[in-house]
CSV table of C-alpha atoms in Angstrom, one decimal:
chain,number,residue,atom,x,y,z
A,22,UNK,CA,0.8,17.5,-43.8
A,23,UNK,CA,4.3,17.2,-42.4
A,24,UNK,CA,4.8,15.3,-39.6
A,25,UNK,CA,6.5,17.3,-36.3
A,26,UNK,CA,10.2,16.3,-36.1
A,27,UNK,CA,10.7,13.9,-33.3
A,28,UNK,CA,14.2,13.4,-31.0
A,29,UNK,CA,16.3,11.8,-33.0
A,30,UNK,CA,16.6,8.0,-31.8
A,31,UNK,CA,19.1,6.2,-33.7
A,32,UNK,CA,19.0,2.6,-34.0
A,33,UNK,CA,19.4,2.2,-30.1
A,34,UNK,CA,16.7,2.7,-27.8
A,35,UNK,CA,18.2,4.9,-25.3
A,36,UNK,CA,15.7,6.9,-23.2
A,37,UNK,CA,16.2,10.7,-23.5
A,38,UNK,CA,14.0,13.6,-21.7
A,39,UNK,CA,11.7,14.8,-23.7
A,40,UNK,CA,10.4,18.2,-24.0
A,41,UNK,CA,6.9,17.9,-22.9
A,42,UNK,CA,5.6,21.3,-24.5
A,43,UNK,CA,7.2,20.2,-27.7
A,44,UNK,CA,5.3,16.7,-27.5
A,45,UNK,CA,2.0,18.4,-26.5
A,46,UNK,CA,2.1,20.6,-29.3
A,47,UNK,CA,3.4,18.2,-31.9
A,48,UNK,CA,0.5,16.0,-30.5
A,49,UNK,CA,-2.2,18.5,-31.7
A,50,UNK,CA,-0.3,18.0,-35.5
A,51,UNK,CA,-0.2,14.2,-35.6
A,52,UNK,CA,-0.9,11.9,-32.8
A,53,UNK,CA,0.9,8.7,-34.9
A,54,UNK,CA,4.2,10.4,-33.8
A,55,UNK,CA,3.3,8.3,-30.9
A,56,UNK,CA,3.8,5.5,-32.9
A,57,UNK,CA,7.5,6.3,-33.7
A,58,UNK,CA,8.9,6.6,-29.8
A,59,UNK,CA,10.1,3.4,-28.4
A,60,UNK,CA,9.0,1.8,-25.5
A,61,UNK,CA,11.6,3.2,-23.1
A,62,UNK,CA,10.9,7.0,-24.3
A,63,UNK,CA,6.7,6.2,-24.2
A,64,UNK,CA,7.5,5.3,-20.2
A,65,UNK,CA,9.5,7.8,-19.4
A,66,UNK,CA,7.2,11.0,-21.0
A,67,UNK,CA,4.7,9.4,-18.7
A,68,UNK,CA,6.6,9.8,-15.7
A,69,UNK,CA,7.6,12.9,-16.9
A,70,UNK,CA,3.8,14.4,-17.4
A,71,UNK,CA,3.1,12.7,-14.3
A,72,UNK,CA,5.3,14.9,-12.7
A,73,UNK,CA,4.2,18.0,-14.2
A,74,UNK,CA,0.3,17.1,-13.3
A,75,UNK,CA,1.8,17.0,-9.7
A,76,UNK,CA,3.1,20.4,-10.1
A,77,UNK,CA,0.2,21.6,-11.4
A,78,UNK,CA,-2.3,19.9,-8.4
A,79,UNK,CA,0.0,21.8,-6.2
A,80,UNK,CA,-0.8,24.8,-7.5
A,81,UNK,CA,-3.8,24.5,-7.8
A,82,UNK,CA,-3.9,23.6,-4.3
A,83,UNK,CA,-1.9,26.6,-3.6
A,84,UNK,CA,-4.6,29.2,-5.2
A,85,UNK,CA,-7.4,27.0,-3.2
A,86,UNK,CA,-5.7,27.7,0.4
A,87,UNK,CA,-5.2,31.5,-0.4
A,88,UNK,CA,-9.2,31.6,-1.7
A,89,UNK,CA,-9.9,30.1,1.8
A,90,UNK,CA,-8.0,32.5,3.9
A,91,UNK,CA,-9.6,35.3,2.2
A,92,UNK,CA,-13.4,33.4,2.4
A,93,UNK,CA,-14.9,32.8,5.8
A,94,UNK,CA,-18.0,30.7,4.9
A,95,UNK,CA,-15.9,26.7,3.4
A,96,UNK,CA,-19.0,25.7,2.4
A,97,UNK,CA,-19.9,28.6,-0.3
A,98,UNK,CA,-16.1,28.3,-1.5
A,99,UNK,CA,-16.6,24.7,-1.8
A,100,UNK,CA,-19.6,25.3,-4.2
A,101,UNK,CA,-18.0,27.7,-6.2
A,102,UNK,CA,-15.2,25.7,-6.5
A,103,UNK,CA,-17.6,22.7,-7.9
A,104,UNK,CA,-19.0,25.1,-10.5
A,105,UNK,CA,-15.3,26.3,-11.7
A,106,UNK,CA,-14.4,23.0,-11.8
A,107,UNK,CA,-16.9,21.0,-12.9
A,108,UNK,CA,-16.9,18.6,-9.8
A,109,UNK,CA,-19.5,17.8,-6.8
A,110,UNK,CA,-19.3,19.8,-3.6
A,111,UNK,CA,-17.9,17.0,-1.9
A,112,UNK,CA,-15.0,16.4,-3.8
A,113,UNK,CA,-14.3,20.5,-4.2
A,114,UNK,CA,-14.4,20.4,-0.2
A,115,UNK,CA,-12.0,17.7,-0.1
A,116,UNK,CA,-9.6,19.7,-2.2
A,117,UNK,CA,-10.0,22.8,0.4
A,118,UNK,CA,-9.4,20.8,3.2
A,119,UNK,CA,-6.5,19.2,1.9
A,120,UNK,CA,-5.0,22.3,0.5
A,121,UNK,CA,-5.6,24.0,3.9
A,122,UNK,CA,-4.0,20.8,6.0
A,123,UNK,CA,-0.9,20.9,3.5
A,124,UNK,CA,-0.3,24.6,4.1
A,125,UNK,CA,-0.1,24.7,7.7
A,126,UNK,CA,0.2,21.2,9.2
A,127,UNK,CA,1.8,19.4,6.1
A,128,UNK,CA,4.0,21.9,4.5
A,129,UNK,CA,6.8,18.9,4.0
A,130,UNK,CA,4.4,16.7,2.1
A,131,UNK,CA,3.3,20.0,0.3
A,132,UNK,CA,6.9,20.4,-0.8
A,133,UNK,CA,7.1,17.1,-2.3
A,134,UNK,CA,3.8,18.1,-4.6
A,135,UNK,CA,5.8,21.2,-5.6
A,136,UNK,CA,8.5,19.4,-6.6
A,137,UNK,CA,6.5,17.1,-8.9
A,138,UNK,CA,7.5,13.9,-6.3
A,139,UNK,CA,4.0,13.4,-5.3
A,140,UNK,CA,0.4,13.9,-6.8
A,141,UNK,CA,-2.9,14.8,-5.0
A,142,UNK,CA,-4.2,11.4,-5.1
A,143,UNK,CA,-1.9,10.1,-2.4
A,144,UNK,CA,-1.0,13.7,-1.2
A,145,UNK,CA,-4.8,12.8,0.7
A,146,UNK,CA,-4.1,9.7,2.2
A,147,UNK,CA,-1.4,12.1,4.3
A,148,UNK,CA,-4.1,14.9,4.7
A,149,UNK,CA,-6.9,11.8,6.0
A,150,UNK,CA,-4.9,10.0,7.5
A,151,UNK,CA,-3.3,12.8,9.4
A,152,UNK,CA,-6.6,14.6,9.9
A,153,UNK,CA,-7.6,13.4,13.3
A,154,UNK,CA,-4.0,15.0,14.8
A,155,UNK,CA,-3.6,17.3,16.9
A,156,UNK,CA,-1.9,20.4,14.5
A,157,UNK,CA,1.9,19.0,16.4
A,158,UNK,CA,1.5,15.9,16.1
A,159,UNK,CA,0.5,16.2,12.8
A,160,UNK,CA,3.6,18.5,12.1
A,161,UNK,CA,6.0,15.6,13.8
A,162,UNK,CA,4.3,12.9,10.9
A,163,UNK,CA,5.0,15.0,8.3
A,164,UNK,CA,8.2,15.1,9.2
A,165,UNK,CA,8.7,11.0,10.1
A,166,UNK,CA,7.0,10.8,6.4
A,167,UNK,CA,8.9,13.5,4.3
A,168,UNK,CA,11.7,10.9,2.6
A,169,UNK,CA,9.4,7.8,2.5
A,170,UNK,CA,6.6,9.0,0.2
A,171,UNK,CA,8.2,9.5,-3.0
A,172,UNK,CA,8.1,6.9,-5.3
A,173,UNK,CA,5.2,4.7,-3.0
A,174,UNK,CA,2.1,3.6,-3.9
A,175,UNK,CA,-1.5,4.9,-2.4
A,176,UNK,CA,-1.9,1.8,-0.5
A,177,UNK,CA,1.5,2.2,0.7
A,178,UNK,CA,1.2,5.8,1.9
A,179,UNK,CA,-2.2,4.8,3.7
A,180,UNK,CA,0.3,2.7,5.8
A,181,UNK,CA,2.8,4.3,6.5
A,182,UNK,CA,0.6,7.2,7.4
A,183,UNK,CA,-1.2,5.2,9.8
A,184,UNK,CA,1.9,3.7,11.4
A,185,UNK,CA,3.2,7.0,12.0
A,186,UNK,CA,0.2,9.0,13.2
A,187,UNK,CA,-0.4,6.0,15.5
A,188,UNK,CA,3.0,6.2,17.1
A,189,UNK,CA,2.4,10.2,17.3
A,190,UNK,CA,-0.6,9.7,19.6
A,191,UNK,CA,-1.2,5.9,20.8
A,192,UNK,CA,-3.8,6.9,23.2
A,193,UNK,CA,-5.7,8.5,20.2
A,194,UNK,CA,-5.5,6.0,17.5
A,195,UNK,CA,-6.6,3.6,20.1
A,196,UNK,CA,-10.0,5.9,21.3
A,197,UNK,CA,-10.5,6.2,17.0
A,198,UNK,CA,-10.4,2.6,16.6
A,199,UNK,CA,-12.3,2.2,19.5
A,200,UNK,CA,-15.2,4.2,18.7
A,201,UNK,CA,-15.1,3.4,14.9
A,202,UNK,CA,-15.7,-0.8,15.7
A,203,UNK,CA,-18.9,0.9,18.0
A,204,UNK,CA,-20.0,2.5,14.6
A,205,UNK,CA,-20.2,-0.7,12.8
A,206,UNK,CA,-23.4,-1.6,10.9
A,207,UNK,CA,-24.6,-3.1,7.5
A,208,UNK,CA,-25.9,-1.1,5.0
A,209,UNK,CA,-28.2,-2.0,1.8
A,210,UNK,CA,-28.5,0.2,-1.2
A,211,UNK,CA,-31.0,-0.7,-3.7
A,212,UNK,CA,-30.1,-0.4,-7.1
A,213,UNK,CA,-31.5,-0.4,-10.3
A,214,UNK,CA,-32.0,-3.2,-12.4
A,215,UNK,CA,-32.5,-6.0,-10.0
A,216,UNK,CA,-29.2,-5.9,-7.8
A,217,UNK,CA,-28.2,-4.1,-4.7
A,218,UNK,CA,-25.1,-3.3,-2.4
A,219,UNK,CA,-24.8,-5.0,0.7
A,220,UNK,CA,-21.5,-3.9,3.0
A,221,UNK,CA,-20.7,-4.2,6.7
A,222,UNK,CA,-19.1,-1.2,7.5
A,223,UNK,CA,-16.4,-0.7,10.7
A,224,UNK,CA,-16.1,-3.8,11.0
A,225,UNK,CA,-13.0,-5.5,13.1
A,226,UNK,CA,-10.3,-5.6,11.0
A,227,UNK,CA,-9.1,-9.2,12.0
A,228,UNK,CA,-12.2,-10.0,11.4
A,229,UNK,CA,-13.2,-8.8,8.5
A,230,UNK,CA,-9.9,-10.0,6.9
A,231,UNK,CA,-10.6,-13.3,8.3
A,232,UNK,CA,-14.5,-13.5,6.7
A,233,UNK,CA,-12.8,-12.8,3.4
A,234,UNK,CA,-10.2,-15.3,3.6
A,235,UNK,CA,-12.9,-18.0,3.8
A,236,UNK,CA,-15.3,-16.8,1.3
A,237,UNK,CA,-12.3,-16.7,-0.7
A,238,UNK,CA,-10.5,-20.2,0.3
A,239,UNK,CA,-14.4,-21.5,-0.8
A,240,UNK,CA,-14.8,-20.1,-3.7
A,241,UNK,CA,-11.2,-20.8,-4.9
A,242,UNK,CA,-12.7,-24.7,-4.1
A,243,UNK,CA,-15.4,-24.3,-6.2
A,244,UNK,CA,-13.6,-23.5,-9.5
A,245,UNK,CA,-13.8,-27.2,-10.7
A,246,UNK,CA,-13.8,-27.7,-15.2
A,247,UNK,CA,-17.5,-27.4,-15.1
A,248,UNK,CA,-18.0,-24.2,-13.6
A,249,UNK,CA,-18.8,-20.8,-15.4
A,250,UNK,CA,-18.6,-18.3,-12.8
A,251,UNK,CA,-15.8,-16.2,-12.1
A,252,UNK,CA,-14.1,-16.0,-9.2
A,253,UNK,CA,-16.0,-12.7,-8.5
A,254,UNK,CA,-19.2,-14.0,-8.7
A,255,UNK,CA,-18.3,-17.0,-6.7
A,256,UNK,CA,-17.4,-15.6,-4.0
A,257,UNK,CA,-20.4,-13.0,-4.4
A,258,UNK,CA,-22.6,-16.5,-4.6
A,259,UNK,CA,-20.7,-18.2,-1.7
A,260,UNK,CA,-20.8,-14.8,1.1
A,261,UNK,CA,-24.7,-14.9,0.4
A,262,UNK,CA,-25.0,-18.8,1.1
A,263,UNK,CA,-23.2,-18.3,4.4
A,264,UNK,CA,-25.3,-15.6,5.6
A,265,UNK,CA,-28.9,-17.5,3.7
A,266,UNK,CA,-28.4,-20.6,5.1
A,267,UNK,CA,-25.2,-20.8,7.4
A,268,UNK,CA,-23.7,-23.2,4.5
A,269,UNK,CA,-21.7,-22.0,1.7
A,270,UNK,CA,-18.5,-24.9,2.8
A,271,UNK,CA,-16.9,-26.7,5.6
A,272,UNK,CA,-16.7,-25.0,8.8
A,273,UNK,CA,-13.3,-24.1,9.5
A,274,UNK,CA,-10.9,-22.1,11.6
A,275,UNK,CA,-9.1,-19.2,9.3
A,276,UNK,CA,-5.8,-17.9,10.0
A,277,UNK,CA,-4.8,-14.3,9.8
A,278,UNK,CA,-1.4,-13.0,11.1
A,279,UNK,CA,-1.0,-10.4,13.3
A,280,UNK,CA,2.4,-9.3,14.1
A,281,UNK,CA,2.4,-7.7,17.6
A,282,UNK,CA,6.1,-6.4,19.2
A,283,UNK,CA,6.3,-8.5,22.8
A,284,UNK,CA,6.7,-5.1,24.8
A,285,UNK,CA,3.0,-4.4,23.5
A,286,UNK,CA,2.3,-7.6,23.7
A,287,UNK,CA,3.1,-7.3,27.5
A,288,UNK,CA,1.6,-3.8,27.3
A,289,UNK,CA,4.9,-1.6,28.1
A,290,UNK,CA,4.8,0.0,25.2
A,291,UNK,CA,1.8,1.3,22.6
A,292,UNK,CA,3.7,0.5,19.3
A,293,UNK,CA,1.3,-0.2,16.8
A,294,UNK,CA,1.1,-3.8,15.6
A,295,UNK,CA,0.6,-4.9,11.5
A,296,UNK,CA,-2.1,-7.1,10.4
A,297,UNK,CA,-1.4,-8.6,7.4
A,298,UNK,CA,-3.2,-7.4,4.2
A,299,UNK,CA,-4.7,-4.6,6.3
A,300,UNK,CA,-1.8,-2.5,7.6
A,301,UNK,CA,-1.5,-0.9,11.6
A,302,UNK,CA,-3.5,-1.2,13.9
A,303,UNK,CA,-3.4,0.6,17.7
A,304,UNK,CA,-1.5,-1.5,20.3
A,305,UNK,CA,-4.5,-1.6,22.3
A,306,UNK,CA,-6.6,-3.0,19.9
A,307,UNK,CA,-3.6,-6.1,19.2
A,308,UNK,CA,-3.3,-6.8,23.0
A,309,UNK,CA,-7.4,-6.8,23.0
A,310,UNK,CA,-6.8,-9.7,19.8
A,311,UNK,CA,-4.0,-11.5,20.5
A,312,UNK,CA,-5.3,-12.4,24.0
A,313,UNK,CA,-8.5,-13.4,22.6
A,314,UNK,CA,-9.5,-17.1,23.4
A,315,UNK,CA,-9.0,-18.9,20.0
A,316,UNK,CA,-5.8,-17.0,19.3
A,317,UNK,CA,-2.6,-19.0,18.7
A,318,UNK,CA,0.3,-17.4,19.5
A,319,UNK,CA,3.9,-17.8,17.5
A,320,UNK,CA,7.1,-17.0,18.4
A,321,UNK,CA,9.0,-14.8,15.8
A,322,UNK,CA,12.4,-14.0,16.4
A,323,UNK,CA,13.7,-10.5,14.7
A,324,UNK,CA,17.1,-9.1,13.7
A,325,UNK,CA,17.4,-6.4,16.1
A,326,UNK,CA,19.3,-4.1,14.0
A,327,UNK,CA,16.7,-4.3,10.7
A,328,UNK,CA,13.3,-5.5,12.4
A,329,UNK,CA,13.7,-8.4,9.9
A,330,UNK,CA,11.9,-12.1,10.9
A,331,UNK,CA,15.4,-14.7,11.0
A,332,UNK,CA,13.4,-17.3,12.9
A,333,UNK,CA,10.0,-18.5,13.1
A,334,UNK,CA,8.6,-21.0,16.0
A,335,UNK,CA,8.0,-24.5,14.7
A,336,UNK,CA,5.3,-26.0,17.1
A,337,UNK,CA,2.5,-27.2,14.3
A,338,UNK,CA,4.2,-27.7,11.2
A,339,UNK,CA,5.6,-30.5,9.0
A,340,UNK,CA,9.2,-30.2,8.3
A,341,UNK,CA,8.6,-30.3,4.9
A,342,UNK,CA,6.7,-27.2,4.7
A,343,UNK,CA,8.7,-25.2,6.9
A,344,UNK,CA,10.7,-22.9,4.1
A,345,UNK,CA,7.4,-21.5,2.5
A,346,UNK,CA,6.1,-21.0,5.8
A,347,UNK,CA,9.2,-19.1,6.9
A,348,UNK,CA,8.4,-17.3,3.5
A,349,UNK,CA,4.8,-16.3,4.1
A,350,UNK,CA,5.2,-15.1,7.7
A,351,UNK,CA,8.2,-12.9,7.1
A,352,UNK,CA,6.9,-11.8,3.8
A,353,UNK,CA,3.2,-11.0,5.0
A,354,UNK,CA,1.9,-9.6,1.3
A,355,UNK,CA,3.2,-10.2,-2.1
A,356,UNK,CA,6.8,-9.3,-2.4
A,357,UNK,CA,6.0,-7.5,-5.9
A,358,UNK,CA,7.2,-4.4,-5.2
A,359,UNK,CA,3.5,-2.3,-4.1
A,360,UNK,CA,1.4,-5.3,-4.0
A,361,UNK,CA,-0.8,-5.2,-0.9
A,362,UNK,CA,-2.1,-8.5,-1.4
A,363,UNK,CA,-1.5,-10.7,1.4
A,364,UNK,CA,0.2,-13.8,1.5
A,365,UNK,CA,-2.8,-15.7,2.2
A,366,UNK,CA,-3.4,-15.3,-1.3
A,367,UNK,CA,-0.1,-16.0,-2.3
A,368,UNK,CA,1.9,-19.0,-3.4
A,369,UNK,CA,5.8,-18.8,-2.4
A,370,UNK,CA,8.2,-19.9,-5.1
A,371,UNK,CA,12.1,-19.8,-5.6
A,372,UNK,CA,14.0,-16.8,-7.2
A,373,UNK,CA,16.6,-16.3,-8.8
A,374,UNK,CA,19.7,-14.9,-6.3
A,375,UNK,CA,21.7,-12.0,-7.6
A,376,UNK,CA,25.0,-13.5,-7.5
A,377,UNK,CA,25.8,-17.0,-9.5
A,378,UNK,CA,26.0,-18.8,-6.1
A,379,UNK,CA,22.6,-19.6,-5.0
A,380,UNK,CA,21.3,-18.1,-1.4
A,381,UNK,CA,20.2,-20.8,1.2
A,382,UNK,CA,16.4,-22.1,0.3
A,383,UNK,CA,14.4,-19.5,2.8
A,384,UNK,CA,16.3,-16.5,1.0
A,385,UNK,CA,15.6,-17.1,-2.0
A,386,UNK,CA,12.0,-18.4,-1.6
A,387,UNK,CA,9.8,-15.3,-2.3
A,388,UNK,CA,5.7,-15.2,-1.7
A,389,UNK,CA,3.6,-14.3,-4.9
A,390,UNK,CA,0.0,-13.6,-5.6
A,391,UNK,CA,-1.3,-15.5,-8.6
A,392,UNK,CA,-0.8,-12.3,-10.7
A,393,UNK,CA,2.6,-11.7,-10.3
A,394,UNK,CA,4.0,-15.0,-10.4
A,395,UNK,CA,3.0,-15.5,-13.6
A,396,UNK,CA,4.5,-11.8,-14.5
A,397,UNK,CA,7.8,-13.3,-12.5
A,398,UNK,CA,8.2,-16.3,-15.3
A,399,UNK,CA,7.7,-14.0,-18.1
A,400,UNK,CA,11.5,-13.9,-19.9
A,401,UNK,CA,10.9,-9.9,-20.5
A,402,UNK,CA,10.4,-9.0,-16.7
A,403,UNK,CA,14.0,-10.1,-14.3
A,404,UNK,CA,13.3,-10.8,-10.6
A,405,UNK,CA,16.3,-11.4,-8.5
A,406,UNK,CA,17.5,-11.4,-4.9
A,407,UNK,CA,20.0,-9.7,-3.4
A,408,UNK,CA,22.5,-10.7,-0.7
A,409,UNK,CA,20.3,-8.7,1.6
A,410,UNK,CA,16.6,-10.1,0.9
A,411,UNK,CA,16.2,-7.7,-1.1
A,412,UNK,CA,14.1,-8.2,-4.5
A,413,UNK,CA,15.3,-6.5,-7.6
A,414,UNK,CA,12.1,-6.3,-10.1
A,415,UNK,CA,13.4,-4.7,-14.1
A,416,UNK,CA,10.3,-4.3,-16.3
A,417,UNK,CA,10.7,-4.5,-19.9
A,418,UNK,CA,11.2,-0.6,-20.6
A,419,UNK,CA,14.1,-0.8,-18.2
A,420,UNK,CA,12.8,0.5,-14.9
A,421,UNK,CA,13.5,-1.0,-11.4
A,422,UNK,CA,11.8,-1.6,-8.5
A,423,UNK,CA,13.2,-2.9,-5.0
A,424,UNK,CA,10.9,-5.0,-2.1
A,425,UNK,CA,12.1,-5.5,0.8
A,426,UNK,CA,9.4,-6.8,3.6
A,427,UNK,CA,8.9,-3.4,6.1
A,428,UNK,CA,10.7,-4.4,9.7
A,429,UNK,CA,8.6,-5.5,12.6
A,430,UNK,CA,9.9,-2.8,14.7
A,431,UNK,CA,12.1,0.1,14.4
A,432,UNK,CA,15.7,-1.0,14.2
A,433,UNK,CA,17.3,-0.5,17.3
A,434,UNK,CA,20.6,0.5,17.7
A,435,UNK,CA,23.9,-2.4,19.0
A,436,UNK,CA,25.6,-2.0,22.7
A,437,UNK,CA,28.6,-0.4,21.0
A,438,UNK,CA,26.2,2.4,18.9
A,439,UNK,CA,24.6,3.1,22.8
A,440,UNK,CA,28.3,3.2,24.1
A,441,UNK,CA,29.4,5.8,21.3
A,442,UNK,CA,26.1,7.7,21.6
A,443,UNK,CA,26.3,8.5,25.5
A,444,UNK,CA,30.5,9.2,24.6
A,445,UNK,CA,28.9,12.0,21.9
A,446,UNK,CA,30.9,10.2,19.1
């Protein structure tokens, strides 16, 4: 059998588009043609069919909305839907609902679906984190988040959604919060073979975030030469000691950050405030944290104009720690462009500065979860910094990423920007 004839590649390995119907029926000839595209190509007919699948969710989510405005009954539709598609009732009812939200409250998002810039996967964390709205406010998110969705990761969109439909309606996202810490509870689900699920559900987030930091600083202690569990099941092991017998390692205070404007802080504003490894939470619910009695306040001082950290209070710490600390708070997660993990995690290490002349010691120290430093010393991956803080990540098959921490607070503009605003310059 003849093999289909591929794009012709020379000896360099330059990335050229590739016609996906041509690859999808050469693919049914001989899938080893596989084997003949380089690296580069192999990435970039990903991207491309990733693209295409976004087109096609789109409209399929189209033909879903149109069903429903001609169906009165969501539920039947739903079921329908399920048998067509071979899915559960639940998930074909989340596919209405989203289609029907992107239609008529989201029709920016929708856009960038139609345009192959965004699949249905983190289309939804728009359409549920938006869903609680009123149909305006909704409208005004979609149009805060219509250029800073493409190219962002799911966690990343949850964010940003939640920062933005928390600005839209403060009041709201504070009752939501409100009522869903009254709905917290623990759950068990038996399972088969001997095991079961055990969750807390609701729970505070500062909290929360703050149990798992010290299951996780224990079981981290535990992985001496002698011991055969992972770090999974330590910490699996060491949660069910603290709860059995109140023992599971030394009692100690855990740090989270939570990073709260002072105008909230002073409640004359409802901006929402970030917790670190979690994402925004209502301004209420900071104020009702930050005043709490074991909390420890630092000062941070910001750039006004980017919402960037440039100074960070030095009240507790040794001199010679001060740089990574600097680090960790203005950094808050991994600086891996996408990672969510937060720099509790992390270890903070020097990087390489763009130009020849290196960068001043808290510039170019950068915080990294375990995972990506060792991906950061690997010679076919280039991490650098940029004059602006900015981290330039290149992967092998020549694509490239940028991280820059998210500001504090919205930049806010200089005397002389006021001044030629009220001129109508």
């Amino acid at each position: 059998m003849n093999h289909p004839e591929l794009p012709n590649t020379g000896t360099e390995k330059t990335v050229e588009t590739t016609d996906l119907a041509f690859l999808l029926r050469a693919m049914q000839t001989n899938l080893d043609m596989f084997e003949q595209l380089h690296p580069e190509q192999l990435m970039q007919v990903t991207r491309s069919a990733s693209s295409e699948i976004a087109r096609l969710q789109a409209l399929q989510l189209h033909c879903l909305a149109g069903l429903r405005r001609q169906r009165a009954d969501r539920r039947e539709l739903a079921s329908e839907t399920a048998l067509a598609l071979s899915i559960t009732d639940n998930r074909a009812g989340a596919m209405i609902s989203a289609a029907e939200a992107l239609t008529s409250r989201l029709p920016r998002t929708f856009r960038l679906m139609d345009n192959g810039s965004l699949d249905l996967y983190r289309a939804m964390k728009v359409t549920d984190g938006t869903m609680w709205l009123s149909d305006h406010n909704a409208r005004l998110v979609d149009i805060v988040l219509e250029g800073r969705l493409s190219g962002r990761n799911p966690t990343q969109i949850r964010k940003a959604t939640a920062y933005a439909a928390m600005k839209a309606d403060p009041e709201g996202a504070a009752n939501r919060a409100s009522r869903k810490r009254g709905e917290r509870r623990v759950t068990l689900h038996q399972q088969d073979d001997g095991v079961a699920h055990l969750s807390v559900d609701n729970a505070p987030a500062e909290k929360a975030n703050a149990a798992y930091l010290r299951i996780d600083k224990i079981a981290r202690s535990l992985r001496t030469g002698s011991e055969n569990r992972t770090l999974d099941q330590l910490r699996t092991d060491v949660a069910l000691d603290l709860l059995l017998t109140g023992k599971g390692g030394a009692s100690e205070r855990t740090e989270v950050y939570l990073y709260v404007d002072l105008q909230t802080y002073l409640g004359l504003n409802d901006s929402p405030a970030e917790l670190a490894g979690h994402g925004h939470v209502p301004g209420e619910i900071a104020r009702n944290i930050a005043t709490g009695p074991d909390t420890t306040l630092r000062r941070l001082i910001t750039d006004p104009l980017n919402g960037q950290v440039i100074e960070v209070g030095k009240f507790r710490y040794r001199p010679s720690v001060d740089v990574g600390e600097f680090a960790r708070i203005r950094d808050r997660e991994c600086r891996h462009p996408g990672c969510p993990r937060p720099v509790h995690g992390c270890a903070t290490e020097n990087t390489a500065t763009e130009s020849a002349k290196p960068g001043s010691d808290a510039d170019s120290t950068l915080s990294y979860c375990p995972r990506h430093r060792r991906l950061k010393d690997r010679v076919d991956w280039e991490y650098k910094v940029r004059a602006n803080g900015t981290l330039m990540v290149a992967t092998p098959t020549g694509l490239t990423a940028e991280s820059l921490p998210s500001p504090l607070h919205e930049p806010r503009p200089s005397s002389e920007q006021l001044g030629e605003t009220r001129l109508g310059a």
